[in-house]
Amino acid sequence: MTNGGPAADDQPAPTEPVADDHPAATEPLADDQPAPIEPAPIWPALAGEAGTAGEAGTAGEAGTAGEAGTAGEAGTAAVTTDPVPARRRRWPLWAALVAVVLVLTAGVPAVLLTGALRNADGGKPATAASPTENPTTLAARQVAERITAQLDKQATALLDGDRSGFVAVAAPAVRTELRRRFDALRALRVTHWQGRPSGLPTSAGRAGEWRLPVEFQFCFVVPDCQPSPMIVETRWRDGAEPRLLALAKSKSSPYVNGRFNGQPGVLPWEVSDLAVKVGKRVVVASTPAHRDRLPALLKRAEAAAKVADAYVVAGAPPDRYRIFYAGPKEWARWYGGDQPEWGAGYAVNVGGGHHEVVLAPETLGYGPALDELLRHELAHAASLPDNSYWDDSAWWLIEGLAEHAGADGQSVTRYEGLVPTRRLVKGDWNGKLDNLMPADDASDDQVTARYGIAYLAFRHLVDRFGEERAYAFFKAVVHDLRLPAQTSEEIFGESWAKLRKECVASIRAAVR
């Protein structure tokens, strides 16, 4: 990254988990299966096969898991249908939020969305089959029940720290991958883990083999958190104790089991070895190559969390902020990758009221600008709703609030993006706020200037009406998906047409 970041070779190359050793363990065998297997991460379990004695002895071998334990305890009326990761920009180009409206191109199999084995409140197996049920459906239901029992065994093993029990449910080819995922989840201090079939299994093309989408729900650090959900595709061999044959990675989808709660794509613990530090308000993680940088990052993130907590516009602050520092490979892979060149970080919705923050390579060398970036991204995590679906016309409001948090009370004259903002405002800016979102290939100056305009507009609302009413306006537009014109008079006592002109005049005055 440019603009003050260290040279790329200052960052050790991230280490990847043994993906090359067992490619078949993470993806179904395409040649064997006529229908492509959908995303399916980790965890399905198949027991039947006891882990080796050596496996049982390695439960604590991951230094990263033990390390985690040593840390302190830590509208618009239009709704966007295509998922879009919240953007972050390169420093001092402010980090854009990954407003994870996920790309739906991969699609979700219909069976994933039926939730046939779940009741209305989710997570519970379906009731007993009717005596007149179709024999094929009955057989599939019975397979699902046996798989559910295996998923329960695996969840118990994970929460108990039983590594060999966690992998024992799988065929040998899958076990290396499961061991790595077990270590990553334990390092993150997993406190809740549950897997349930999402629909009925279907034939995988071979006798006795079944495909099954599974919904996993998980929590980290805090036992009673609202779980984050994810749907993954799995393949099993049936038997008294079904055996897990293959896992796919999670893929982007705006729905999880029919609920409008997007999943962002592959999560860090699905594909990477992780080193983790846990504080009172923040969890920070990266690949082991960056382990020695985590203590300093945690200290700065804890300070940023104190600022971000004040930007909660509805409900309670996050139980823990989660920050993942990415090396170059991880930046291109985690949460689907595909971020703009100008990005320095982003906040991505993972469901359950949680937005995880990702920092780009080189950002740990940004000096004081890293603190501003952390405040910006954690403010996204504090202020954004769980659905993460808003019209792009609200971008200025979302980023304006985060920039306000990043500035942390400093005067407008000290705002780092003021010079590029002045050039745009005095140049060809048309005075509109609802089309400020930068293009992926925008120049650094263009990006900085658009963030600057967003900041100055939100700053005007706060200066004139106070934080309480500015936050109420944010909630109405971003959370409740109301148009500014529908809510401005109700909250501010002025029409949006008049107030928008006032914001524009204030922006032009600030950059004179």
PDB file of N, CA, C and O in Angstrom, residues 23-29 32-33 37 44-46 49 169-175 178 204 206-211 233-238 242-248:
ATOM      1  N   PRO A  23      -5.740 -31.543  -0.611  1.00  0.00           N
ATOM      2  CA  PRO A  23      -6.735 -30.782  -1.353  1.00  0.00           C
ATOM      3  C   PRO A  23      -8.093 -31.435  -1.331  1.00  0.00           C
ATOM      4  O   PRO A  23      -9.101 -30.779  -1.354  1.00  0.00           O
ATOM      5  N   ALA A  24      -8.141 -32.743  -1.316  1.00  0.00           N
ATOM      6  CA  ALA A  24      -9.438 -33.407  -1.375  1.00  0.00           C
ATOM      7  C   ALA A  24     -10.197 -33.279  -0.084  1.00  0.00           C
ATOM      8  O   ALA A  24     -11.387 -33.505  -0.035  1.00  0.00           O
ATOM      9  N   ALA A  25      -9.514 -32.901   0.996  1.00  0.00           N
ATOM     10  CA  ALA A  25     -10.197 -32.848   2.276  1.00  0.00           C
ATOM     11  C   ALA A  25     -11.107 -31.659   2.391  1.00  0.00           C
ATOM     12  O   ALA A  25     -12.038 -31.664   3.156  1.00  0.00           O
ATOM     13  N   THR A  26     -10.844 -30.603   1.637  1.00  0.00           N
ATOM     14  CA  THR A  26     -11.642 -29.412   1.777  1.00  0.00           C
ATOM     15  C   THR A  26     -12.668 -29.248   0.683  1.00  0.00           C
ATOM     16  O   THR A  26     -13.615 -28.517   0.846  1.00  0.00           O
ATOM     17  N   GLU A  27     -12.513 -29.902  -0.427  1.00  0.00           N
ATOM     18  CA  GLU A  27     -13.483 -29.783  -1.505  1.00  0.00           C
ATOM     19  C   GLU A  27     -13.929 -31.172  -1.946  1.00  0.00           C
ATOM     20  O   GLU A  27     -13.153 -32.101  -1.998  1.00  0.00           O
ATOM     21  N   PRO A  28     -15.192 -31.321  -2.289  1.00  0.00           N
ATOM     22  CA  PRO A  28     -15.678 -32.604  -2.756  1.00  0.00           C
ATOM     23  C   PRO A  28     -14.988 -32.989  -4.049  1.00  0.00           C
ATOM     24  O   PRO A  28     -14.517 -32.140  -4.774  1.00  0.00           O
ATOM     25  N   LEU A  29     -14.997 -34.260  -4.349  1.00  0.00           N
ATOM     26  CA  LEU A  29     -14.342 -34.733  -5.561  1.00  0.00           C
ATOM     27  C   LEU A  29     -15.249 -34.484  -6.753  1.00  0.00           C
ATOM     28  O   LEU A  29     -16.258 -35.140  -6.938  1.00  0.00           O
ATOM     29  N   ASP A  32     -16.156 -37.399  -9.054  1.00  0.00           N
ATOM     30  CA  ASP A  32     -17.017 -38.428  -8.506  1.00  0.00           C
ATOM     31  C   ASP A  32     -18.449 -37.958  -8.363  1.00  0.00           C
ATOM     32  O   ASP A  32     -19.363 -38.742  -8.280  1.00  0.00           O
ATOM     33  N   GLN A  33     -18.630 -36.647  -8.311  1.00  0.00           N
ATOM     34  CA  GLN A  33     -19.957 -36.136  -8.002  1.00  0.00           C
ATOM     35  C   GLN A  33     -20.497 -35.362  -9.181  1.00  0.00           C
ATOM     36  O   GLN A  33     -19.956 -34.343  -9.543  1.00  0.00           O
ATOM     37  N   ILE A  37     -20.627 -29.503  -5.431  1.00  0.00           N
ATOM     38  CA  ILE A  37     -20.969 -29.330  -4.017  1.00  0.00           C
ATOM     39  C   ILE A  37     -20.879 -27.857  -3.666  1.00  0.00           C
ATOM     40  O   ILE A  37     -19.968 -27.172  -4.025  1.00  0.00           O
ATOM     41  N   PRO A  44     -18.845 -30.679   9.928  1.00  0.00           N
ATOM     42  CA  PRO A  44     -19.705 -31.817   9.922  1.00  0.00           C
ATOM     43  C   PRO A  44     -18.911 -32.940  10.480  1.00  0.00           C
ATOM     44  O   PRO A  44     -17.732 -32.967  10.383  1.00  0.00           O
ATOM     45  N   ALA A  45     -19.559 -33.905  11.078  1.00  0.00           N
ATOM     46  CA  ALA A  45     -18.793 -34.879  11.722  1.00  0.00           C
ATOM     47  C   ALA A  45     -19.240 -36.254  11.446  1.00  0.00           C
ATOM     48  O   ALA A  45     -20.378 -36.512  11.297  1.00  0.00           O
ATOM     49  N   LEU A  46     -18.361 -37.104  11.415  1.00  0.00           N
ATOM     50  CA  LEU A  46     -18.720 -38.478  11.226  1.00  0.00           C
ATOM     51  C   LEU A  46     -17.906 -39.278  12.134  1.00  0.00           C
ATOM     52  O   LEU A  46     -16.729 -39.320  12.036  1.00  0.00           O
ATOM     53  N   GLU A  49     -15.146 -43.651  13.499  1.00  0.00           N
ATOM     54  CA  GLU A  49     -13.725 -43.987  13.449  1.00  0.00           C
ATOM     55  C   GLU A  49     -13.018 -43.265  14.561  1.00  0.00           C
ATOM     56  O   GLU A  49     -13.048 -42.075  14.647  1.00  0.00           O
ATOM     57  N   VAL A 169     -14.930 -38.009  13.703  1.00  0.00           N
ATOM     58  CA  VAL A 169     -16.164 -38.194  12.949  1.00  0.00           C
ATOM     59  C   VAL A 169     -15.917 -38.185  11.445  1.00  0.00           C
ATOM     60  O   VAL A 169     -16.846 -38.388  10.665  1.00  0.00           O
ATOM     61  N   ALA A 170     -14.698 -37.917  11.009  1.00  0.00           N
ATOM     62  CA  ALA A 170     -14.420 -37.721   9.586  1.00  0.00           C
ATOM     63  C   ALA A 170     -13.552 -38.832   9.021  1.00  0.00           C
ATOM     64  O   ALA A 170     -12.829 -39.520   9.742  1.00  0.00           O
ATOM     65  N   ALA A 171     -13.614 -38.979   7.715  1.00  0.00           N
ATOM     66  CA  ALA A 171     -12.721 -39.881   6.997  1.00  0.00           C
ATOM     67  C   ALA A 171     -11.297 -39.354   7.102  1.00  0.00           C
ATOM     68  O   ALA A 171     -11.065 -38.153   7.288  1.00  0.00           O
ATOM     69  N   PRO A 172     -10.279 -40.239   6.978  1.00  0.00           N
ATOM     70  CA  PRO A 172      -8.884 -39.812   7.159  1.00  0.00           C
ATOM     71  C   PRO A 172      -8.489 -38.625   6.287  1.00  0.00           C
ATOM     72  O   PRO A 172      -7.722 -37.766   6.726  1.00  0.00           O
ATOM     73  N   ALA A 173      -8.999 -38.538   5.064  1.00  0.00           N
ATOM     74  CA  ALA A 173      -8.583 -37.459   4.162  1.00  0.00           C
ATOM     75  C   ALA A 173      -9.007 -36.086   4.662  1.00  0.00           C
ATOM     76  O   ALA A 173      -8.437 -35.074   4.255  1.00  0.00           O
ATOM     77  N   VAL A 174     -10.002 -36.026   5.543  1.00  0.00           N
ATOM     78  CA  VAL A 174     -10.520 -34.746   6.015  1.00  0.00           C
ATOM     79  C   VAL A 174      -9.883 -34.337   7.337  1.00  0.00           C
ATOM     80  O   VAL A 174      -9.981 -33.196   7.757  1.00  0.00           O
ATOM     81  N   ARG A 175      -9.185 -35.245   7.978  1.00  0.00           N
ATOM     82  CA  ARG A 175      -8.789 -35.001   9.360  1.00  0.00           C
ATOM     83  C   ARG A 175      -7.724 -33.920   9.528  1.00  0.00           C
ATOM     84  O   ARG A 175      -7.756 -33.157  10.498  1.00  0.00           O
ATOM     85  N   LEU A 178      -9.529 -30.697   9.558  1.00  0.00           N
ATOM     86  CA  LEU A 178     -10.294 -30.514  10.777  1.00  0.00           C
ATOM     87  C   LEU A 178      -9.397 -30.180  11.965  1.00  0.00           C
ATOM     88  O   LEU A 178      -9.776 -29.398  12.842  1.00  0.00           O
ATOM     89  N   ALA A 204     -25.546 -38.211  -3.333  1.00  0.00           N
ATOM     90  CA  ALA A 204     -24.297 -37.663  -3.867  1.00  0.00           C
ATOM     91  C   ALA A 204     -23.836 -38.408  -5.100  1.00  0.00           C
ATOM     92  O   ALA A 204     -22.727 -38.171  -5.590  1.00  0.00           O
ATOM     93  N   ARG A 206     -23.363 -41.738  -5.436  1.00  0.00           N
ATOM     94  CA  ARG A 206     -22.839 -43.062  -5.119  1.00  0.00           C
ATOM     95  C   ARG A 206     -23.709 -43.685  -4.036  1.00  0.00           C
ATOM     96  O   ARG A 206     -24.242 -42.980  -3.172  1.00  0.00           O
ATOM     97  N   ALA A 207     -23.819 -44.963  -4.062  1.00  0.00           N
ATOM     98  CA  ALA A 207     -24.640 -45.662  -3.080  1.00  0.00           C
ATOM     99  C   ALA A 207     -24.138 -45.359  -1.676  1.00  0.00           C
ATOM    100  O   ALA A 207     -22.947 -45.479  -1.382  1.00  0.00           O
ATOM    101  N   GLY A 208     -25.053 -44.937  -0.822  1.00  0.00           N
ATOM    102  CA  GLY A 208     -24.715 -44.681   0.569  1.00  0.00           C
ATOM    103  C   GLY A 208     -24.062 -43.349   0.836  1.00  0.00           C
ATOM    104  O   GLY A 208     -23.708 -43.062   1.981  1.00  0.00           O
ATOM    105  N   GLU A 209     -23.883 -42.487  -0.189  1.00  0.00           N
ATOM    106  CA  GLU A 209     -23.273 -41.173   0.025  1.00  0.00           C
ATOM    107  C   GLU A 209     -24.309 -40.080  -0.176  1.00  0.00           C
ATOM    108  O   GLU A 209     -25.142 -40.158  -1.080  1.00  0.00           O
ATOM    109  N   TRP A 210     -24.222 -39.058   0.674  1.00  0.00           N
ATOM    110  CA  TRP A 210     -25.241 -38.008   0.710  1.00  0.00           C
ATOM    111  C   TRP A 210     -24.585 -36.632   0.786  1.00  0.00           C
ATOM    112  O   TRP A 210     -23.564 -36.462   1.444  1.00  0.00           O
ATOM    113  N   ARG A 211     -25.236 -35.688   0.119  1.00  0.00           N
ATOM    114  CA  ARG A 211     -24.872 -34.283   0.267  1.00  0.00           C
ATOM    115  C   ARG A 211     -25.849 -33.647   1.255  1.00  0.00           C
ATOM    116  O   ARG A 211     -27.036 -33.934   1.221  1.00  0.00           O
ATOM    117  N   GLU A 233     -21.777 -26.670   2.790  1.00  0.00           N
ATOM    118  CA  GLU A 233     -22.178 -27.920   2.149  1.00  0.00           C
ATOM    119  C   GLU A 233     -21.246 -29.045   2.588  1.00  0.00           C
ATOM    120  O   GLU A 233     -20.030 -28.852   2.695  1.00  0.00           O
ATOM    121  N   THR A 234     -21.803 -30.208   2.847  1.00  0.00           N
ATOM    122  CA  THR A 234     -21.008 -31.346   3.309  1.00  0.00           C
ATOM    123  C   THR A 234     -21.387 -32.604   2.522  1.00  0.00           C
ATOM    124  O   THR A 234     -22.450 -32.669   1.914  1.00  0.00           O
ATOM    125  N   ARG A 235     -20.492 -33.597   2.560  1.00  0.00           N
ATOM    126  CA  ARG A 235     -20.780 -34.891   1.935  1.00  0.00           C
ATOM    127  C   ARG A 235     -20.442 -35.991   2.931  1.00  0.00           C
ATOM    128  O   ARG A 235     -19.405 -35.949   3.588  1.00  0.00           O
ATOM    129  N   TRP A 236     -21.342 -36.975   3.035  1.00  0.00           N
ATOM    130  CA  TRP A 236     -21.237 -38.014   4.063  1.00  0.00           C
ATOM    131  C   TRP A 236     -21.412 -39.399   3.463  1.00  0.00           C
ATOM    132  O   TRP A 236     -22.103 -39.571   2.457  1.00  0.00           O
ATOM    133  N   ARG A 237     -20.823 -40.394   4.136  1.00  0.00           N
ATOM    134  CA  ARG A 237     -21.146 -41.795   3.864  1.00  0.00           C
ATOM    135  C   ARG A 237     -22.017 -42.279   5.008  1.00  0.00           C
ATOM    136  O   ARG A 237     -21.657 -42.161   6.184  1.00  0.00           O
ATOM    137  N   ASP A 238     -23.170 -42.820   4.678  1.00  0.00           N
ATOM    138  CA  ASP A 238     -24.120 -43.219   5.705  1.00  0.00           C
ATOM    139  C   ASP A 238     -23.661 -44.499   6.410  1.00  0.00           C
ATOM    140  O   ASP A 238     -22.853 -45.277   5.881  1.00  0.00           O
ATOM    141  N   PRO A 242     -22.588 -42.006  10.634  1.00  0.00           N
ATOM    142  CA  PRO A 242     -22.133 -41.490   9.336  1.00  0.00           C
ATOM    143  C   PRO A 242     -20.739 -40.868   9.423  1.00  0.00           C
ATOM    144  O   PRO A 242     -20.324 -40.375  10.472  1.00  0.00           O
ATOM    145  N   ARG A 243     -20.056 -40.909   8.295  1.00  0.00           N
ATOM    146  CA  ARG A 243     -18.688 -40.403   8.250  1.00  0.00           C
ATOM    147  C   ARG A 243     -18.605 -39.220   7.270  1.00  0.00           C
ATOM    148  O   ARG A 243     -19.087 -39.287   6.146  1.00  0.00           O
ATOM    149  N   LEU A 244     -17.979 -38.150   7.727  1.00  0.00           N
ATOM    150  CA  LEU A 244     -17.785 -36.962   6.894  1.00  0.00           C
ATOM    151  C   LEU A 244     -16.726 -37.244   5.836  1.00  0.00           C
ATOM    152  O   LEU A 244     -15.605 -37.613   6.145  1.00  0.00           O
ATOM    153  N   LEU A 245     -17.092 -37.041   4.564  1.00  0.00           N
ATOM    154  CA  LEU A 245     -16.175 -37.309   3.464  1.00  0.00           C
ATOM    155  C   LEU A 245     -15.574 -36.048   2.861  1.00  0.00           C
ATOM    156  O   LEU A 245     -14.466 -36.082   2.321  1.00  0.00           O
ATOM    157  N   ALA A 246     -16.296 -34.941   2.894  1.00  0.00           N
ATOM    158  CA  ALA A 246     -15.801 -33.724   2.232  1.00  0.00           C
ATOM    159  C   ALA A 246     -16.465 -32.494   2.812  1.00  0.00           C
ATOM    160  O   ALA A 246     -17.606 -32.543   3.279  1.00  0.00           O
ATOM    161  N   LEU A 247     -15.747 -31.390   2.779  1.00  0.00           N
ATOM    162  CA  LEU A 247     -16.224 -30.077   3.211  1.00  0.00           C
ATOM    163  C   LEU A 247     -15.924 -29.078   2.104  1.00  0.00           C
ATOM    164  O   LEU A 247     -14.872 -29.149   1.495  1.00  0.00           O
ATOM    165  N   ALA A 248     -16.821 -28.146   1.896  1.00  0.00           N
ATOM    166  CA  ALA A 248     -16.508 -27.013   1.027  1.00  0.00           C
ATOM    167  C   ALA A 248     -16.347 -25.783   1.895  1.00  0.00           C
ATOM    168  O   ALA A 248     -16.698 -25.799   3.077  1.00  0.00           O
TER     169      ALA A 248
END
